[in-house]
Short mmCIF file of C-alpha atoms in Angstrom, two decimals:
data_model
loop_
_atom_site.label_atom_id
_atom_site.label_comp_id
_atom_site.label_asym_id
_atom_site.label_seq_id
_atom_site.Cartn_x
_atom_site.Cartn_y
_atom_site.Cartn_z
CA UNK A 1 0.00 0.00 0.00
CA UNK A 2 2.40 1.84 0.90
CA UNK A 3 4.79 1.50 -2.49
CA UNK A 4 1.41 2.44 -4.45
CA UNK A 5 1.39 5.64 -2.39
CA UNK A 6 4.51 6.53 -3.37
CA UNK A 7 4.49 5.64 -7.03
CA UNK A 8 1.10 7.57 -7.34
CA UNK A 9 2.96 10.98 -5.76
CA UNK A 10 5.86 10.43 -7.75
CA UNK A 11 3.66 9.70 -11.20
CA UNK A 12 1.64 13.07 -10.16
CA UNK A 13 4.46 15.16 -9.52
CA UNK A 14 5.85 13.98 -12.88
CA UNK A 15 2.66 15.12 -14.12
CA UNK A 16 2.62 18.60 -13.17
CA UNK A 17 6.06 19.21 -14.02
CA UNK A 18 5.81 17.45 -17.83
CA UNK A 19 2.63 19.81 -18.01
CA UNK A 20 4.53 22.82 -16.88
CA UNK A 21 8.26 21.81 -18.85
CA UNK A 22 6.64 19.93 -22.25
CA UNK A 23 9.78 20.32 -23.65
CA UNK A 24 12.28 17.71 -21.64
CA UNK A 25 8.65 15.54 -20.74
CA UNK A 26 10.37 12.13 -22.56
CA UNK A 27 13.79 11.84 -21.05
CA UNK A 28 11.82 12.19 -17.65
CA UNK A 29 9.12 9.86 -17.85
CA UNK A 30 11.73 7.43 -19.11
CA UNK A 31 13.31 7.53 -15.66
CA UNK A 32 9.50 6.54 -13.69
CA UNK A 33 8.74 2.88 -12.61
CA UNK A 34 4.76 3.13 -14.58
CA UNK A 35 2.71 0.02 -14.19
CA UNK A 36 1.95 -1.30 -17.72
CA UNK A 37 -1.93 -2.39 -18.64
CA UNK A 38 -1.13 -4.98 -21.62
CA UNK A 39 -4.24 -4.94 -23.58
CA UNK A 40 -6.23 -2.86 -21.22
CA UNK A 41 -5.91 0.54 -22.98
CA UNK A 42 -8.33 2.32 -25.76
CA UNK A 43 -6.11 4.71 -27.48
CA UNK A 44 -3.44 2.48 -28.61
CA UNK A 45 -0.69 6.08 -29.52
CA UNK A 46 -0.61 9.56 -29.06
CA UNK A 47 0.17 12.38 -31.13
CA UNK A 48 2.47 15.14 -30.27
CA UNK A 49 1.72 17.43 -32.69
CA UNK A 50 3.74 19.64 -34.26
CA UNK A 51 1.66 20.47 -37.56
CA UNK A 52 -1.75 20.05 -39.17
CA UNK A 53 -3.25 19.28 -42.91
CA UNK A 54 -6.27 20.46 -44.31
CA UNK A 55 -7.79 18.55 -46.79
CA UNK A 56 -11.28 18.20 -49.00
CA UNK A 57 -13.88 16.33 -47.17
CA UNK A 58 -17.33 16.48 -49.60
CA UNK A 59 -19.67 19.36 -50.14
CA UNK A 60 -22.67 20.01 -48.47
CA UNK A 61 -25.34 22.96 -49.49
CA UNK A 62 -22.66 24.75 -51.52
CA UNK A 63 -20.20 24.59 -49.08
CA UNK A 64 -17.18 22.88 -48.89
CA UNK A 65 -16.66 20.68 -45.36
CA UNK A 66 -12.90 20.74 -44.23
CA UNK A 67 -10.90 17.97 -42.49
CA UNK A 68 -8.10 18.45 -40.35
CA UNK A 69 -5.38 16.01 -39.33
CA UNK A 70 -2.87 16.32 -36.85
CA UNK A 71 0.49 15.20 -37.30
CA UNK A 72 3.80 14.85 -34.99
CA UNK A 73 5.50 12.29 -33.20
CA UNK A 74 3.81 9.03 -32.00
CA UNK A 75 3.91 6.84 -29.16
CA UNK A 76 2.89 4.20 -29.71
CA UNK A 77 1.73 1.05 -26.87
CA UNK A 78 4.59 -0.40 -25.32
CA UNK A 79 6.95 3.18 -25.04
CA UNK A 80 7.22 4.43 -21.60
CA UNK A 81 5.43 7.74 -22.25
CA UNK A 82 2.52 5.72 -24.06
CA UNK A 83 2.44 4.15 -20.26
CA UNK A 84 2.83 7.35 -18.66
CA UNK A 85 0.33 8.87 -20.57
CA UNK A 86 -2.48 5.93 -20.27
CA UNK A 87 -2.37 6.10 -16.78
CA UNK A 88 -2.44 9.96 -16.79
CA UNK A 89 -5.48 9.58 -18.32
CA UNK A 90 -6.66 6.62 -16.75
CA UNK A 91 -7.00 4.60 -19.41
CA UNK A 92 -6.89 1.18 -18.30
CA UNK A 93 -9.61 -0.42 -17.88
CA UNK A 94 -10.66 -0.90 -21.52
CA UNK A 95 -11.85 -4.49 -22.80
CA UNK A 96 -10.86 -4.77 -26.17
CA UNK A 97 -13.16 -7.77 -26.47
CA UNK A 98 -10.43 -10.55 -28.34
CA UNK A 99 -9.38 -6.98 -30.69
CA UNK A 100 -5.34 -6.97 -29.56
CA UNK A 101 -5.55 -3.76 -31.45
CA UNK A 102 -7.71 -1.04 -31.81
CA UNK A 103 -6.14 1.62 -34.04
CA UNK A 104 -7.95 3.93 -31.89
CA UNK A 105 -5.04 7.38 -31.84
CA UNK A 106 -5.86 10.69 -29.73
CA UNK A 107 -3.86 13.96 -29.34
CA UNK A 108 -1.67 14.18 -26.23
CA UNK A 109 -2.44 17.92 -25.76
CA UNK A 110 -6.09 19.45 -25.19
CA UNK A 111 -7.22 21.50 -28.07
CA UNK A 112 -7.06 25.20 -26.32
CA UNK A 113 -8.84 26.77 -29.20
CA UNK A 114 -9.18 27.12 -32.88
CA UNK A 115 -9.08 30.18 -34.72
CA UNK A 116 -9.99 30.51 -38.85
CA UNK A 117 -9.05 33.98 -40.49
CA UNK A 118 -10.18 35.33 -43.71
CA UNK A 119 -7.32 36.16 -45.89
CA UNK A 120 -9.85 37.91 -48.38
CA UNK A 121 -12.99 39.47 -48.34
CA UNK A 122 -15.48 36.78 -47.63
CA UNK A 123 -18.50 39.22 -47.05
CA UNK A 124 -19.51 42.88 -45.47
CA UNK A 125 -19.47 41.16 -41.80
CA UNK A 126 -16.18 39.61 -42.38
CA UNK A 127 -13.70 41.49 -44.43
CA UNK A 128 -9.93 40.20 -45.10
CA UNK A 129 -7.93 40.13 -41.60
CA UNK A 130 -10.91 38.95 -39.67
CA UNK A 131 -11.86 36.03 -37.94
CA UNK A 132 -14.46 33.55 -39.08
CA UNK A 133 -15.07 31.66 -35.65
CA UNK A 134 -18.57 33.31 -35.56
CA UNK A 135 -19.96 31.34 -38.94
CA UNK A 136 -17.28 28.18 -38.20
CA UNK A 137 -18.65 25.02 -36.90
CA UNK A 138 -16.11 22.39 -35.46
CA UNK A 139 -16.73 18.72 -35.67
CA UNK A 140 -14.65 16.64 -33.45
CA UNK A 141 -14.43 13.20 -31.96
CA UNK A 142 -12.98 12.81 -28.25
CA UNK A 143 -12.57 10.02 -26.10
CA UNK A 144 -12.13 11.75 -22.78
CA UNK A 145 -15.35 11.39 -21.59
CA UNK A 146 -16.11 8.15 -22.64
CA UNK A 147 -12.83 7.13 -20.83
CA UNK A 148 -14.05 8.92 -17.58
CA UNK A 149 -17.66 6.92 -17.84
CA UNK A 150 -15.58 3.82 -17.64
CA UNK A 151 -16.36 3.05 -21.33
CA UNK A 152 -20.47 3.35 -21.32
CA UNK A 153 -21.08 2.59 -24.80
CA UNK A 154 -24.01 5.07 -24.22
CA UNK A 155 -21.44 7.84 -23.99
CA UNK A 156 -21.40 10.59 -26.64
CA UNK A 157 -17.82 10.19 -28.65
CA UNK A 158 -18.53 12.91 -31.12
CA UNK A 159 -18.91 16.85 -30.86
CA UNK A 160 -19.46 20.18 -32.29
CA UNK A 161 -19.47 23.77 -31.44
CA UNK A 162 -18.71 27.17 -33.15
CA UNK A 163 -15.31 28.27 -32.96
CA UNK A 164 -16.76 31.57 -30.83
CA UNK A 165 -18.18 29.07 -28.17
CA UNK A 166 -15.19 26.73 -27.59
CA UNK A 167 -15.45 25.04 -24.62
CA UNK A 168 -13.52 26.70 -21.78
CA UNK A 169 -11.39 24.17 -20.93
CA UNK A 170 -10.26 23.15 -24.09
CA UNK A 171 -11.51 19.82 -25.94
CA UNK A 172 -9.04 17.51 -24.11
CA UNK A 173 -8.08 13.70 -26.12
CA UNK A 174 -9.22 14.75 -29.70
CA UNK A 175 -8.82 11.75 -32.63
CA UNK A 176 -6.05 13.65 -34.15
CA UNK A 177 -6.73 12.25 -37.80
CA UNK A 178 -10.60 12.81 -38.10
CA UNK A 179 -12.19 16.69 -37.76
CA UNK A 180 -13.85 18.73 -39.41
CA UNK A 181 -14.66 22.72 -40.13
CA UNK A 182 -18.40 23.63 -41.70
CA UNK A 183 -19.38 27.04 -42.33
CA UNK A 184 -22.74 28.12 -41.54
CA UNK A 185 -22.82 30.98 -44.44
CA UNK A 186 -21.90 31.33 -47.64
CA UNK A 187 -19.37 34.33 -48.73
CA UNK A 188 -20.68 37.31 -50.61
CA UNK A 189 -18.83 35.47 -54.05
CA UNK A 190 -19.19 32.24 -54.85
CA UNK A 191 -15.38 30.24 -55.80
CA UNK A 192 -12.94 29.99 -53.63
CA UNK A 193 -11.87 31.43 -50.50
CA UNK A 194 -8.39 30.93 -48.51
CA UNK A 195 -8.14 31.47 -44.75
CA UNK A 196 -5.72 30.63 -42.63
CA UNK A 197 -6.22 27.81 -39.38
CA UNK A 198 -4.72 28.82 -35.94
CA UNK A 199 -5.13 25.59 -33.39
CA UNK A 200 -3.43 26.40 -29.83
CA UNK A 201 -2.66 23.30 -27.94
CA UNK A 202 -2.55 23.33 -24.35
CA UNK A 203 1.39 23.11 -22.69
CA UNK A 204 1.91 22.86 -26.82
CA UNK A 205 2.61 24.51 -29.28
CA UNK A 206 0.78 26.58 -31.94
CA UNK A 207 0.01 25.46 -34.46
CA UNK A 208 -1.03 27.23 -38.50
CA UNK A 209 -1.58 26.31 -41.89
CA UNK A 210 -3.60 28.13 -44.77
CA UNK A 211 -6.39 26.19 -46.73
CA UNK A 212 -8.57 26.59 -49.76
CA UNK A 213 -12.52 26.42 -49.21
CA UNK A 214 -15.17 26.02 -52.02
CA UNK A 215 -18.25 27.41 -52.15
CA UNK A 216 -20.58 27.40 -55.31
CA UNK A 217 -23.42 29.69 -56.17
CA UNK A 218 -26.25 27.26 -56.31
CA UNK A 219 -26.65 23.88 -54.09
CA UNK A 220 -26.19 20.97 -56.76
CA UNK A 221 -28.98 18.51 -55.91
CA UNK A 222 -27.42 15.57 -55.56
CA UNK A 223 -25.50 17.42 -52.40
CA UNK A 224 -28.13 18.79 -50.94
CA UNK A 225 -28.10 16.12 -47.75
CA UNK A 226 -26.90 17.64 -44.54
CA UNK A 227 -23.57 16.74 -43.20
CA UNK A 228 -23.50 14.01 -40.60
CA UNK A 229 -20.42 14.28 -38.64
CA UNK A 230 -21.26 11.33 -36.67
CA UNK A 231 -20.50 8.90 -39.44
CA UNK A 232 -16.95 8.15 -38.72
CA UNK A 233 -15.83 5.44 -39.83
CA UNK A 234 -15.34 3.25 -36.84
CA UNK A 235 -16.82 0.07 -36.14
CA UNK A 236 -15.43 -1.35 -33.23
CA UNK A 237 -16.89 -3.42 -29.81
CA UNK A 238 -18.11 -0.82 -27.66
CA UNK A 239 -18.03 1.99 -29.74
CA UNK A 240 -20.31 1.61 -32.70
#
């Protein structure tokens, strides 16, 4: 009992000083004793991320939806700071039901916010220079909560919000390879638009990239469907 004590303050002072000092956080993790959980862990690596990618994702009323990946290094299950980092986040209780791997990836840092800026005139409200989190809808998928409800499959796995309403605390354990940016109105001219992306990790860095949205003058009918963020594609035990 005792030993656990002390390996729990240890672990926790680790904690607060790799949140505090990101920048030296692997050479001291790799001196902690950390339990392991062999197949007992839902997010099988974590992304430090030191860059993101914006890519076409389908239209939807006219308006091009935008995906974002995250990209950095990985650790992966089995690396000491994988460890450290599953029971950080308590992690490790999962049963992966006969899978001996998941695929399942998360960022290590909590989104802080996301900021997209007009770098022309999309309308009379929002001139070049200004920021579109107003009319910018973020779809996300996060497995913090469902972590914390000791893997309910009745817990909500997927998100949105506008960019002006962010959640205050950040969105913590994001699937770094899977979001996405809607707009909610259309520019004053129809073609295409460029804007630049501004995500802030927490105890991370910041991160920016410039992307290229589409929007047409006329909703095609065959696109005319709303966009379902909740159709990721992920069909796993436990979290269809």
């Amino acid at each position: 009992m005792k030993d656990k004590a002390v390996l729990t303050f240890v672990l926790f002072a680790a904690m607060l000083n790799i949140c505090m000092t990101a920048c030296s956080h692997e050479n001291e993790v790799q001196m902690l004793d950390i339990p392991d959980y062999p197949n007992r862990c839902l997010i099988d690596w974590y992304t430090d991320a030191d860059s993101i990618e914006m890519s076409f994702h389908e239209m939807c009323e006219g308006m091009e939806i935008k995906r974002m990946e995250f990209f950095g290094k990985l650790y992966g299950s089995g690396s000491q700071y994988h460890k450290f980092l599953t029971w950080l986040n308590a992690d490790t209780a999962y049963n992966k039901q006969g899978w001996a791997f998941t695929g399942y990836s998360a960022l290590m840092h909590t989104i802080k916010s996301i900021d997209v800026i007009a770098l022309d005139d999309y309308n009379a409200q929002h001139p070049k220079g200004t920021s579109l989190k107003d009319i910018t809808i973020y779809h996300y998928e996060t497995y913090a909560e469902f972590i914390r409800s000791n893997y309910d499959p009745m817990c909500p796995k997927q998100g949105k919000c506008l960019l002006s309403n962010f959640p205050v605390d950040g969105i913590p354990m994001v699937w770094d390879i899977y979001s996405f940016f809607q707009f909610v109105s259309k520019p004053s001219v129809a073609g295409e638009h460029k804007m630049q992306v501004i995500v802030t990790l927490k105890n991370g860095p910041k991160l920016t990239t410039s992307m290229t949205a589409s929007f047409e003058s006329r909703i095609i009918p065959d696109r005319e469907k709303p966009f379902n963020a909740t159709t990721f594609p992920r069909h796993l035990p436990g979290l269809q």
